[in-house]
mmCIF file of C-alpha atoms and ligand atoms in Angstrom:
data_model
loop_
_atom_site.group_PDB
_atom_site.id
_atom_site.type_symbol
_atom_site.label_atom_id
_atom_site.label_comp_id
_atom_site.label_asym_id
_atom_site.label_seq_id
_atom_site.Cartn_x
_atom_site.Cartn_y
_atom_site.Cartn_z
ATOM 1 C CA UNK A 1284 -140.994 -154.910 5.725
ATOM 2 C CA UNK A 1285 -139.310 -151.672 4.781
ATOM 3 C CA UNK A 1286 -136.515 -151.692 2.222
ATOM 4 C CA UNK A 1287 -134.440 -149.042 0.567
ATOM 5 C CA UNK A 1288 -132.432 -149.527 -2.619
ATOM 6 C CA UNK A 1289 -129.707 -147.055 -3.490
ATOM 7 C CA UNK A 1290 -126.693 -146.958 -5.721
ATOM 8 C CA UNK A 1291 -123.687 -148.632 -4.146
ATOM 9 C CA UNK A 1292 -122.014 -146.048 -1.874
ATOM 10 C CA UNK A 1293 -118.472 -144.668 -1.835
ATOM 11 C CA UNK A 1294 -116.426 -143.461 1.128
ATOM 12 C CA UNK A 1295 -114.709 -140.151 0.404
ATOM 13 C CA UNK A 1296 -112.378 -140.262 3.432
ATOM 14 C CA UNK A 1297 -110.966 -143.511 4.776
ATOM 15 C CA UNK A 1298 -107.936 -144.743 6.725
ATOM 16 C CA UNK A 1299 -106.889 -148.277 5.815
ATOM 17 C CA UNK A 1300 -103.379 -148.314 7.342
ATOM 18 C CA UNK A 1301 -100.953 -150.973 6.154
ATOM 19 C CA UNK A 1302 -99.782 -154.535 6.857
ATOM 20 C CA UNK A 1303 -101.837 -156.606 9.316
ATOM 21 C CA UNK A 1304 -104.316 -153.819 10.061
ATOM 22 C CA UNK A 1305 -104.947 -153.219 6.348
ATOM 23 C CA UNK A 1306 -105.580 -156.906 5.722
ATOM 24 C CA UNK A 1307 -107.841 -157.074 8.779
ATOM 25 C CA UNK A 1308 -110.017 -154.054 8.032
ATOM 26 C CA UNK A 1309 -110.251 -153.857 4.234
ATOM 27 C CA UNK A 1310 -113.201 -156.237 3.934
ATOM 28 C CA UNK A 1311 -115.335 -154.041 6.213
ATOM 29 C CA UNK A 1312 -115.104 -151.375 3.520
ATOM 30 C CA UNK A 1313 -114.962 -153.450 0.320
ATOM 31 C CA UNK A 1314 -118.096 -155.380 1.355
ATOM 32 C CA UNK A 1315 -120.255 -152.256 1.058
ATOM 33 C CA UNK A 1316 -118.324 -149.519 -0.712
ATOM 34 C CA UNK A 1317 -117.290 -149.458 -4.357
ATOM 35 C CA UNK A 1318 -114.611 -146.801 -3.964
ATOM 36 C CA UNK A 1319 -112.874 -144.907 -1.196
ATOM 37 C CA UNK A 1320 -110.467 -142.027 -0.955
ATOM 38 C CA UNK A 1321 -107.520 -143.459 0.921
ATOM 39 C CA UNK A 1322 -105.763 -141.255 3.428
ATOM 40 C CA UNK A 1323 -101.980 -141.055 3.046
ATOM 41 C CA UNK A 1324 -100.988 -140.667 6.732
ATOM 42 C CA UNK A 1325 -98.956 -143.844 6.988
ATOM 43 C CA UNK A 1326 -95.619 -143.887 8.788
ATOM 44 C CA UNK A 1327 -93.764 -142.708 6.730
ATOM 45 C CA UNK A 1328 -96.515 -140.885 4.792
ATOM 46 C CA UNK A 1329 -97.447 -141.445 1.149
ATOM 47 C CA UNK A 1330 -95.752 -138.423 -0.398
ATOM 48 C CA UNK A 1331 -94.805 -139.351 -3.960
ATOM 49 C CA UNK A 1332 -96.715 -140.986 -6.785
ATOM 50 C CA UNK A 1333 -94.306 -143.915 -6.482
ATOM 51 C CA UNK A 1334 -95.349 -144.307 -2.812
ATOM 52 C CA UNK A 1335 -99.013 -144.130 -3.823
ATOM 53 C CA UNK A 1336 -98.602 -146.707 -6.598
ATOM 54 C CA UNK A 1337 -96.921 -149.134 -4.195
ATOM 55 C CA UNK A 1338 -99.554 -148.550 -1.484
ATOM 56 C CA UNK A 1339 -102.330 -149.075 -4.031
ATOM 57 C CA UNK A 1340 -100.794 -152.464 -4.912
ATOM 58 C CA UNK A 1341 -100.732 -153.475 -1.242
ATOM 59 C CA UNK A 1342 -104.377 -152.477 -0.841
ATOM 60 C CA UNK A 1343 -105.464 -154.364 -3.950
ATOM 61 C CA UNK A 1344 -103.583 -157.449 -2.753
ATOM 62 C CA UNK A 1345 -105.567 -157.319 0.518
ATOM 63 C CA UNK A 1346 -109.049 -156.967 -1.043
ATOM 64 C CA UNK A 1347 -110.929 -160.269 -0.678
ATOM 65 C CA UNK A 1348 -111.406 -161.999 -4.010
ATOM 66 C CA UNK A 1349 -114.965 -161.450 -5.127
ATOM 67 C CA UNK A 1350 -115.181 -157.875 -3.824
ATOM 68 C CA UNK A 1351 -114.980 -155.140 -6.419
ATOM 69 C CA UNK A 1352 -113.258 -152.227 -4.764
ATOM 70 C CA UNK A 1353 -111.312 -149.314 -6.148
ATOM 71 C CA UNK A 1354 -108.992 -147.342 -3.853
ATOM 72 C CA UNK A 1355 -108.678 -143.691 -4.893
ATOM 73 C CA UNK A 1356 -105.209 -142.593 -3.879
ATOM 74 C CA UNK A 1357 -104.103 -139.334 -2.306
ATOM 75 C CA UNK A 1358 -100.733 -137.744 -1.669
ATOM 76 C CA UNK A 1359 -99.679 -136.266 1.642
ATOM 77 C CA UNK A 1360 -98.783 -132.632 1.003
ATOM 78 C CA UNK A 1361 -95.434 -131.567 2.444
ATOM 79 C CA UNK A 1362 -93.484 -128.372 2.046
ATOM 80 C CA UNK A 1363 -91.239 -130.297 -0.345
ATOM 81 C CA UNK A 1364 -93.920 -131.837 -2.600
ATOM 82 C CA UNK A 1365 -92.903 -131.699 -6.270
ATOM 83 C CA UNK A 1366 -95.628 -130.152 -8.477
ATOM 84 C CA UNK A 1367 -94.382 -132.183 -11.445
ATOM 85 C CA UNK A 1368 -94.768 -135.480 -9.606
ATOM 86 C CA UNK A 1369 -98.290 -134.560 -8.500
ATOM 87 C CA UNK A 1370 -99.307 -133.587 -12.046
ATOM 88 C CA UNK A 1371 -97.841 -136.821 -13.423
ATOM 89 C CA UNK A 1372 -99.808 -138.818 -10.815
ATOM 90 C CA UNK A 1373 -103.056 -137.200 -11.885
ATOM 91 C CA UNK A 1374 -102.184 -137.631 -15.574
ATOM 92 C CA UNK A 1375 -101.750 -141.394 -15.202
ATOM 93 C CA UNK A 1376 -105.037 -141.672 -13.290
ATOM 94 C CA UNK A 1377 -103.393 -142.703 -10.031
ATOM 95 C CA UNK A 1378 -103.976 -139.628 -7.859
ATOM 96 C CA UNK A 1379 -107.492 -138.361 -7.019
ATOM 97 C CA UNK A 1380 -106.579 -135.637 -4.518
ATOM 98 C CA UNK A 1381 -103.809 -134.180 -2.394
ATOM 99 C CA UNK A 1382 -104.215 -134.003 1.367
ATOM 100 C CA UNK A 1383 -103.257 -131.039 3.527
ATOM 101 C CA UNK A 1384 -102.544 -131.838 7.166
ATOM 102 C CA UNK A 1385 -101.433 -128.883 9.209
ATOM 103 C CA UNK A 1386 -98.324 -130.100 11.050
ATOM 104 C CA UNK A 1387 -99.284 -131.730 14.347
ATOM 105 C CA UNK A 1388 -103.039 -131.662 13.696
ATOM 106 C CA UNK A 1389 -103.699 -135.366 14.111
ATOM 107 C CA UNK A 1390 -102.391 -138.946 13.995
ATOM 108 C CA UNK A 1391 -99.109 -139.124 12.017
ATOM 109 C CA UNK A 1392 -99.190 -135.527 10.827
ATOM 110 C CA UNK A 1393 -95.706 -134.426 11.870
ATOM 111 C CA UNK A 1394 -94.641 -134.111 8.195
ATOM 112 C CA UNK A 1395 -97.563 -131.762 7.538
ATOM 113 C CA UNK A 1396 -97.425 -128.210 6.305
ATOM 114 C CA UNK A 1397 -96.159 -125.523 8.695
ATOM 115 C CA UNK A 1398 -96.170 -122.609 6.294
ATOM 116 C CA UNK A 1399 -98.733 -122.696 3.489
ATOM 117 C CA UNK A 1400 -96.642 -120.266 1.414
ATOM 118 C CA UNK A 1401 -94.171 -123.086 0.864
ATOM 119 C CA UNK A 1402 -96.916 -125.224 -0.688
ATOM 120 C CA UNK A 1403 -98.206 -122.542 -3.078
ATOM 121 C CA UNK A 1404 -96.376 -123.798 -6.191
ATOM 122 C CA UNK A 1405 -98.032 -127.229 -5.834
ATOM 123 C CA UNK A 1406 -101.424 -125.721 -5.019
ATOM 124 C CA UNK A 1407 -101.223 -123.440 -8.061
ATOM 125 C CA UNK A 1408 -100.389 -126.388 -10.269
ATOM 126 C CA UNK A 1409 -103.309 -128.364 -8.793
ATOM 127 C CA UNK A 1410 -105.681 -125.471 -9.520
ATOM 128 C CA UNK A 1411 -104.442 -125.436 -13.129
ATOM 129 C CA UNK A 1412 -104.979 -129.146 -13.705
ATOM 130 C CA UNK A 1413 -108.190 -129.449 -11.653
ATOM 131 C CA UNK A 1414 -106.848 -131.689 -8.885
ATOM 132 C CA UNK A 1415 -108.750 -131.209 -5.600
ATOM 133 C CA UNK A 1416 -107.120 -130.430 -2.264
ATOM 134 C CA UNK A 1417 -108.537 -132.293 0.734
ATOM 135 C CA UNK A 1418 -107.981 -130.364 3.948
ATOM 136 C CA UNK A 1419 -107.848 -131.376 7.565
ATOM 137 C CA UNK A 1420 -109.291 -128.076 8.739
ATOM 138 C CA UNK A 1421 -107.767 -127.462 12.151
ATOM 139 C CA UNK A 1422 -105.151 -125.022 13.355
ATOM 140 C CA UNK A 1423 -102.645 -126.417 15.784
ATOM 141 C CA UNK A 1424 -101.397 -123.381 17.681
ATOM 142 C CA UNK A 1425 -101.326 -123.897 21.429
ATOM 143 C CA UNK A 1426 -103.381 -120.759 22.186
ATOM 144 C CA UNK A 1427 -106.412 -122.066 20.303
ATOM 145 C CA UNK A 1428 -108.787 -124.290 22.254
ATOM 146 C CA UNK A 1429 -109.161 -127.726 20.667
ATOM 147 C CA UNK A 1430 -112.928 -127.196 20.284
ATOM 148 C CA UNK A 1431 -112.294 -123.968 18.326
ATOM 149 C CA UNK A 1432 -109.633 -125.299 15.995
ATOM 150 C CA UNK A 1433 -111.957 -125.754 13.022
ATOM 151 C CA UNK A 1434 -113.615 -122.342 13.210
ATOM 152 C CA UNK A 1435 -110.227 -120.637 13.557
ATOM 153 C CA UNK A 1436 -108.847 -122.638 10.625
ATOM 154 C CA UNK A 1437 -111.657 -121.420 8.389
ATOM 155 C CA UNK A 1438 -110.987 -117.817 9.298
ATOM 156 C CA UNK A 1439 -107.204 -117.807 9.286
ATOM 157 C CA UNK A 1440 -106.201 -120.456 6.722
ATOM 158 C CA UNK A 1441 -109.051 -121.658 4.517
ATOM 159 C CA UNK A 1442 -110.712 -118.382 3.674
ATOM 160 C CA UNK A 1443 -107.414 -116.607 2.852
ATOM 161 C CA UNK A 1444 -106.336 -119.601 0.720
ATOM 162 C CA UNK A 1445 -109.611 -119.577 -1.203
ATOM 163 C CA UNK A 1446 -109.275 -115.849 -1.853
ATOM 164 C CA UNK A 1447 -105.687 -116.262 -2.983
ATOM 165 C CA UNK A 1448 -106.438 -119.222 -5.251
ATOM 166 C CA UNK A 1449 -110.173 -119.287 -6.053
ATOM 167 C CA UNK A 1450 -109.636 -121.795 -8.892
ATOM 168 C CA UNK A 1451 -108.469 -124.492 -6.444
ATOM 169 C CA UNK A 1452 -111.106 -127.112 -5.689
ATOM 170 C CA UNK A 1453 -111.137 -127.785 -1.944
ATOM 171 C CA UNK A 1454 -112.813 -130.554 0.021
ATOM 172 C CA UNK A 1455 -113.159 -129.549 3.640
ATOM 173 C CA UNK A 1456 -113.026 -132.914 5.275
ATOM 174 C CA UNK A 1457 -114.899 -134.144 8.325
ATOM 175 C CA UNK A 1458 -116.759 -130.899 8.993
ATOM 176 C CA UNK A 1459 -117.702 -130.853 12.671
ATOM 177 C CA UNK A 1460 -119.119 -127.399 13.361
ATOM 178 C CA UNK A 1461 -122.017 -125.150 12.438
ATOM 179 C CA UNK A 1462 -119.374 -122.630 11.339
ATOM 180 C CA UNK A 1463 -118.018 -125.204 8.889
ATOM 181 C CA UNK A 1464 -121.470 -126.028 7.536
ATOM 182 C CA UNK A 1465 -122.327 -122.338 7.124
ATOM 183 C CA UNK A 1466 -119.019 -121.542 5.477
ATOM 184 C CA UNK A 1467 -119.611 -124.226 2.849
ATOM 185 C CA UNK A 1468 -123.250 -123.252 2.353
ATOM 186 C CA UNK A 1469 -122.287 -119.621 1.784
ATOM 187 C CA UNK A 1470 -119.465 -120.364 -0.627
ATOM 188 C CA UNK A 1471 -120.010 -119.669 -4.297
ATOM 189 C CA UNK A 1472 -117.872 -122.373 -5.903
ATOM 190 C CA UNK A 1473 -115.054 -124.868 -5.578
ATOM 191 C CA UNK A 1474 -115.804 -125.889 -2.002
ATOM 192 C CA UNK A 1475 -117.500 -128.998 -0.635
ATOM 193 C CA UNK A 1476 -117.400 -130.837 2.671
ATOM 194 C CA UNK A 1477 -117.453 -134.401 3.868
ATOM 195 C CA UNK A 1478 -119.277 -135.438 7.025
ATOM 196 C CA UNK A 1479 -118.495 -138.541 9.066
ATOM 197 C CA UNK A 1480 -120.988 -141.056 10.372
ATOM 198 C CA UNK A 1481 -119.970 -140.585 14.000
ATOM 199 C CA UNK A 1482 -120.234 -136.795 14.005
ATOM 200 C CA UNK A 1483 -123.901 -137.197 13.012
ATOM 201 C CA UNK A 1484 -124.424 -139.395 16.069
ATOM 202 C CA UNK A 1485 -122.281 -138.244 18.993
ATOM 203 C CA UNK A 1486 -121.576 -134.919 20.603
ATOM 204 C CA UNK A 1487 -118.694 -134.276 22.995
ATOM 205 C CA UNK A 1488 -120.574 -135.746 25.940
ATOM 206 C CA UNK A 1489 -119.918 -139.199 24.489
ATOM 207 C CA UNK A 1490 -116.222 -138.756 25.225
ATOM 208 C CA UNK A 1491 -116.478 -137.347 28.732
ATOM 209 C CA UNK A 1492 -119.716 -138.123 30.569
ATOM 210 C CA UNK A 1493 -119.625 -140.957 33.072
ATOM 211 C CA UNK A 1494 -115.922 -141.558 32.530
ATOM 212 C CA UNK A 1495 -113.385 -140.959 29.803
ATOM 213 C CA UNK A 1496 -114.289 -143.024 26.758
ATOM 214 C CA UNK A 1497 -111.395 -143.374 24.343
ATOM 215 C CA UNK A 1498 -113.399 -145.078 21.610
ATOM 216 C CA UNK A 1499 -115.333 -141.844 21.056
ATOM 217 C CA UNK A 1500 -112.214 -139.729 20.750
ATOM 218 C CA UNK A 1501 -111.293 -138.620 17.255
ATOM 219 C CA UNK A 1502 -110.018 -135.549 15.466
ATOM 220 C CA UNK A 1503 -111.555 -133.217 14.773
ATOM 221 C CA UNK A 1504 -113.012 -133.859 18.211
ATOM 222 C CA UNK A 1505 -116.826 -134.093 18.488
ATOM 223 C CA UNK A 1506 -118.354 -130.740 19.406
ATOM 224 C CA UNK A 1507 -121.466 -129.420 21.207
ATOM 225 C CA UNK A 1508 -124.959 -130.646 20.424
ATOM 226 C CA UNK A 1509 -125.949 -127.682 18.250
ATOM 227 C CA UNK A 1510 -123.042 -128.472 15.938
ATOM 228 C CA UNK A 1511 -124.186 -132.081 15.617
ATOM 229 C CA UNK A 1512 -127.660 -130.860 14.713
ATOM 230 C CA UNK A 1513 -126.237 -128.522 12.059
ATOM 231 C CA UNK A 1514 -124.328 -131.461 10.565
ATOM 232 C CA UNK A 1515 -127.489 -133.561 10.494
ATOM 233 C CA UNK A 1516 -129.389 -130.834 8.694
ATOM 234 C CA UNK A 1517 -126.601 -130.431 6.137
ATOM 235 C CA UNK A 1518 -126.153 -134.163 5.517
ATOM 236 C CA UNK A 1519 -129.837 -134.858 5.059
ATOM 237 C CA UNK A 1520 -130.605 -131.718 3.033
ATOM 238 C CA UNK A 1521 -129.697 -133.129 -0.359
ATOM 239 C CA UNK A 1522 -127.273 -130.213 -0.893
ATOM 240 C CA UNK A 1523 -124.633 -131.808 -3.168
ATOM 241 C CA UNK A 1524 -121.821 -129.963 -1.373
ATOM 242 C CA UNK A 1525 -122.150 -132.318 1.617
ATOM 243 C CA UNK A 1526 -121.382 -136.002 1.257
ATOM 244 C CA UNK A 1527 -120.046 -138.996 3.164
ATOM 245 C CA UNK A 1528 -116.447 -139.394 4.239
ATOM 246 C CA UNK A 1529 -116.500 -141.824 7.158
ATOM 247 C CA UNK A 1530 -113.002 -141.027 8.437
ATOM 248 C CA UNK A 1531 -113.107 -144.575 9.738
ATOM 249 C CA UNK A 1532 -109.734 -144.650 11.485
ATOM 250 C CA UNK A 1533 -108.757 -148.001 13.002
ATOM 251 C CA UNK A 1534 -106.304 -148.199 15.890
ATOM 252 C CA UNK A 1535 -105.760 -151.437 17.822
ATOM 253 C CA UNK A 1536 -107.273 -151.269 21.296
ATOM 254 C CA UNK A 1537 -104.033 -150.896 23.300
ATOM 255 C CA UNK A 1538 -103.281 -147.697 21.349
ATOM 256 C CA UNK A 1539 -106.694 -146.255 22.306
ATOM 257 C CA UNK A 1540 -107.046 -147.571 25.850
ATOM 258 C CA UNK A 1541 -104.024 -145.962 27.468
ATOM 259 C CA UNK A 1542 -102.810 -142.759 29.115
ATOM 260 C CA UNK A 1543 -102.385 -140.979 25.761
ATOM 261 C CA UNK A 1544 -104.787 -142.700 23.400
ATOM 262 C CA UNK A 1545 -104.813 -142.201 19.619
ATOM 263 C CA UNK A 1546 -107.549 -140.251 17.853
ATOM 264 C CA UNK A 1547 -109.774 -142.262 15.551
ATOM 265 C CA UNK A 1548 -113.120 -144.089 15.473
ATOM 266 C CA UNK A 1549 -113.636 -147.299 13.530
ATOM 267 C CA UNK A 1550 -117.002 -147.089 11.772
ATOM 268 C CA UNK A 1551 -116.599 -149.066 8.563
ATOM 269 C CA UNK A 1552 -118.510 -152.203 9.635
ATOM 270 C CA UNK A 1553 -121.779 -150.493 10.623
ATOM 271 C CA UNK A 1554 -121.643 -147.152 8.822
ATOM 272 C CA UNK A 1555 -124.479 -147.828 6.370
ATOM 273 C CA UNK A 1556 -126.744 -149.144 9.162
ATOM 274 C CA UNK A 1557 -125.961 -146.079 11.281
ATOM 275 C CA UNK A 1558 -126.608 -143.681 8.403
ATOM 276 C CA UNK A 1559 -129.931 -145.270 7.448
ATOM 277 C CA UNK A 1560 -130.939 -144.911 11.110
ATOM 278 C CA UNK A 1561 -129.957 -141.231 11.186
ATOM 279 C CA UNK A 1562 -131.655 -140.421 7.887
ATOM 280 C CA UNK A 1563 -134.810 -142.231 9.003
ATOM 281 C CA UNK A 1564 -134.833 -140.220 12.250
ATOM 282 C CA UNK A 1565 -134.588 -137.057 10.177
ATOM 283 C CA UNK A 1566 -137.380 -138.222 7.831
ATOM 284 C CA UNK A 1567 -134.868 -138.052 5.031
ATOM 285 C CA UNK A 1568 -134.345 -141.615 3.808
ATOM 286 C CA UNK A 1569 -134.956 -140.290 0.297
ATOM 287 C CA UNK A 1570 -131.752 -138.206 0.610
ATOM 288 C CA UNK A 1571 -129.498 -141.058 1.765
ATOM 289 C CA UNK A 1572 -128.472 -141.961 -1.772
ATOM 290 C CA UNK A 1573 -127.407 -138.391 -2.555
ATOM 291 C CA UNK A 1574 -125.232 -138.323 0.578
ATOM 292 C CA UNK A 1575 -123.586 -141.738 0.173
ATOM 293 C CA UNK A 1576 -123.655 -142.408 -3.566
ATOM 294 C CA UNK A 1577 -124.308 -139.383 -5.798
ATOM 295 C CA UNK A 1578 -122.860 -136.103 -4.503
ATOM 296 C CA UNK A 1579 -119.340 -137.454 -3.882
ATOM 297 C CA UNK A 1580 -118.825 -138.810 -7.404
ATOM 298 C CA UNK A 1581 -120.276 -135.620 -8.878
ATOM 299 C CA UNK A 1582 -117.797 -133.506 -6.894
ATOM 300 C CA UNK A 1583 -114.825 -135.654 -7.930
ATOM 301 C CA UNK A 1584 -116.001 -135.808 -11.567
ATOM 302 C CA UNK A 1585 -116.594 -139.557 -11.514
ATOM 303 C CA UNK A 1586 -119.667 -141.516 -12.604
ATOM 304 C CA UNK A 1587 -121.905 -142.837 -9.827
ATOM 305 C CA UNK A 1588 -121.770 -146.588 -9.302
ATOM 306 C CA UNK A 1589 -124.102 -148.669 -11.447
ATOM 307 C CA UNK A 1590 -124.507 -151.434 -8.871
ATOM 308 C CA UNK A 1591 -127.252 -151.154 -6.258
ATOM 309 C CA UNK A 1592 -127.351 -151.814 -2.518
ATOM 310 C CA UNK A 1593 -130.507 -152.740 -0.643
ATOM 311 C CA UNK A 1594 -131.033 -151.965 3.020
ATOM 312 C CA UNK A 1595 -133.727 -153.827 4.907
ATOM 313 C CA UNK A 1596 -135.283 -152.622 8.141
ATOM 314 C CA UNK A 1597 -135.435 -155.610 10.483
ATOM 315 C CA UNK A 1598 -137.834 -155.937 13.404
ATOM 316 C CA UNK A 1599 -135.102 -157.056 15.781
ATOM 317 C CA UNK A 1600 -131.881 -155.140 16.498
ATOM 318 C CA UNK A 1601 -128.870 -156.251 14.465
ATOM 319 C CA UNK A 1602 -125.903 -157.869 16.147
ATOM 320 C CA UNK A 1603 -122.568 -156.453 15.050
ATOM 321 C CA UNK A 1604 -119.303 -157.883 16.376
ATOM 322 C CA UNK A 1605 -117.986 -155.463 19.007
ATOM 323 C CA UNK A 1606 -114.473 -155.842 17.693
ATOM 324 C CA UNK A 1607 -112.704 -156.469 14.419
ATOM 325 C CA UNK A 1608 -109.933 -158.974 15.049
ATOM 326 C CA UNK A 1609 -106.777 -158.394 13.009
ATOM 327 C CA UNK A 1610 -103.296 -159.875 12.936
ATOM 328 C CA UNK A 1611 -102.159 -156.751 14.778
ATOM 329 C CA UNK A 1612 -104.810 -157.024 17.497
ATOM 330 C CA UNK A 1613 -108.465 -156.197 18.108
ATOM 331 C CA UNK A 1614 -110.060 -152.940 16.962
ATOM 332 C CA UNK A 1615 -113.216 -151.739 18.709
ATOM 333 C CA UNK A 1616 -116.122 -151.039 16.349
ATOM 334 C CA UNK A 1617 -118.091 -147.793 16.811
ATOM 335 C CA UNK A 1618 -121.071 -148.266 19.135
ATOM 336 C CA UNK A 1619 -123.749 -145.677 18.261
ATOM 337 C CA UNK A 1620 -125.348 -146.226 21.701
ATOM 338 C CA UNK A 1621 -128.717 -147.122 20.172
ATOM 339 C CA UNK A 1622 -129.911 -150.330 18.520
ATOM 340 C CA UNK A 1623 -129.530 -150.595 14.746
ATOM 341 C CA UNK A 1624 -132.254 -152.107 12.576
ATOM 342 C CA UNK A 1625 -131.206 -151.309 9.017
ATOM 343 C CA UNK A 1626 -129.246 -154.169 7.526
ATOM 344 C CA UNK A 1627 -127.344 -154.155 4.274
ATOM 345 C CA UNK A 1628 -128.640 -157.063 2.248
ATOM 346 C CA UNK A 1629 -125.844 -159.392 1.212
HETATM 347 C C1 NCD B 834 -107.131 -140.114 11.948
HETATM 348 C C2 NCD B 834 -106.131 -141.249 12.053
HETATM 349 O O1 NCD B 834 -106.181 -141.995 13.037
HETATM 350 O O2 NCD B 834 -105.331 -141.425 11.138
HETATM 351 N N1 NCD B 834 -107.752 -139.916 13.220
HETATM 352 C C3 NCD B 834 -108.951 -139.372 13.465
HETATM 353 O O3 NCD B 834 -109.290 -139.165 14.627
HETATM 354 N N2 NCD B 834 -109.772 -139.089 12.485
HETATM 355 C C4 NCD B 834 -106.468 -138.911 11.453
HETATM 356 C C5 NCD B 834 -107.397 -137.872 10.954
HETATM 357 O O4 NCD B 834 -108.040 -138.022 9.925
HETATM 358 O O5 NCD B 834 -107.490 -136.824 11.591
HETATM 359 ZN ZN1 ZN B 835 -109.098 -138.928 8.668
#
């Protein structure tokens, strides 16, 4: 029997939603993960520290008793964000990062930033106090092909911002391209990237071949195979600038299975099994702990978790429920399209 013991992992990019969905999905994260960076794209978004404090309370109230889980809160950056409020949120230990969504980039991003100049006072303050900016790295202009949005964002938004404010710590979230990987690898400081579980497993064929498959549609959209391979190399390399952010993004099935389905893939229940599988395929099981449990805390200046998690490689494929039932409806769980053998020991 093969086993692997690592420090308990954290998820550096997670959507938990609110209300019935929150109470339905939270245990899929709190069962395995000690901490998670919680995305603020609720409707309306989490824009002030008062919003974040209230949301944190609702999350804590939904965590099953017995699970130790710490939500790390973020603020949704708008053109009206008050630098003083952000600084106060960091000061009291409530805010871990601020999230930049370009307006219209993804689910619930209509309040996002249209003109980055308007956000400069907040960004300058964040650089001063050492508060990281998490970016959804896609441009949204109609002329840019959806598969090129990330590469164009790096060139036209991220690189100029980093030159203008080199002291700002930036997490480029859910990197999906070779260009993204290379940009991070070639950066000298203050830049890291998260990688999702699903982008290590699917390329864009999963969405389109043999029929249109809404449960593989997310943003940033999965790219060509050579991008997936670049992500695999980065994730399994042990380079501390790449670490896990699942971007697990639950939507109830009717919102996915329709004429204009939402972006988002729900990977929380089987993420650790999927990752162990991927790292084993890459002969890199020894790097799994760095990716899931060490590099993220180091980047955010937090101690790694003391608790351990053991994964056991079973002889028979594991059975995961295909759906997570919630009070708001069923949510389809990510199917990696291959059998999973690595089980998290309870
Ligand atoms: C996210 C969501 O549903 O909130 N969707 C997604 O496809 N990842 C938004 C996001 O992070 O882009
Ligand atoms: Zn996300």
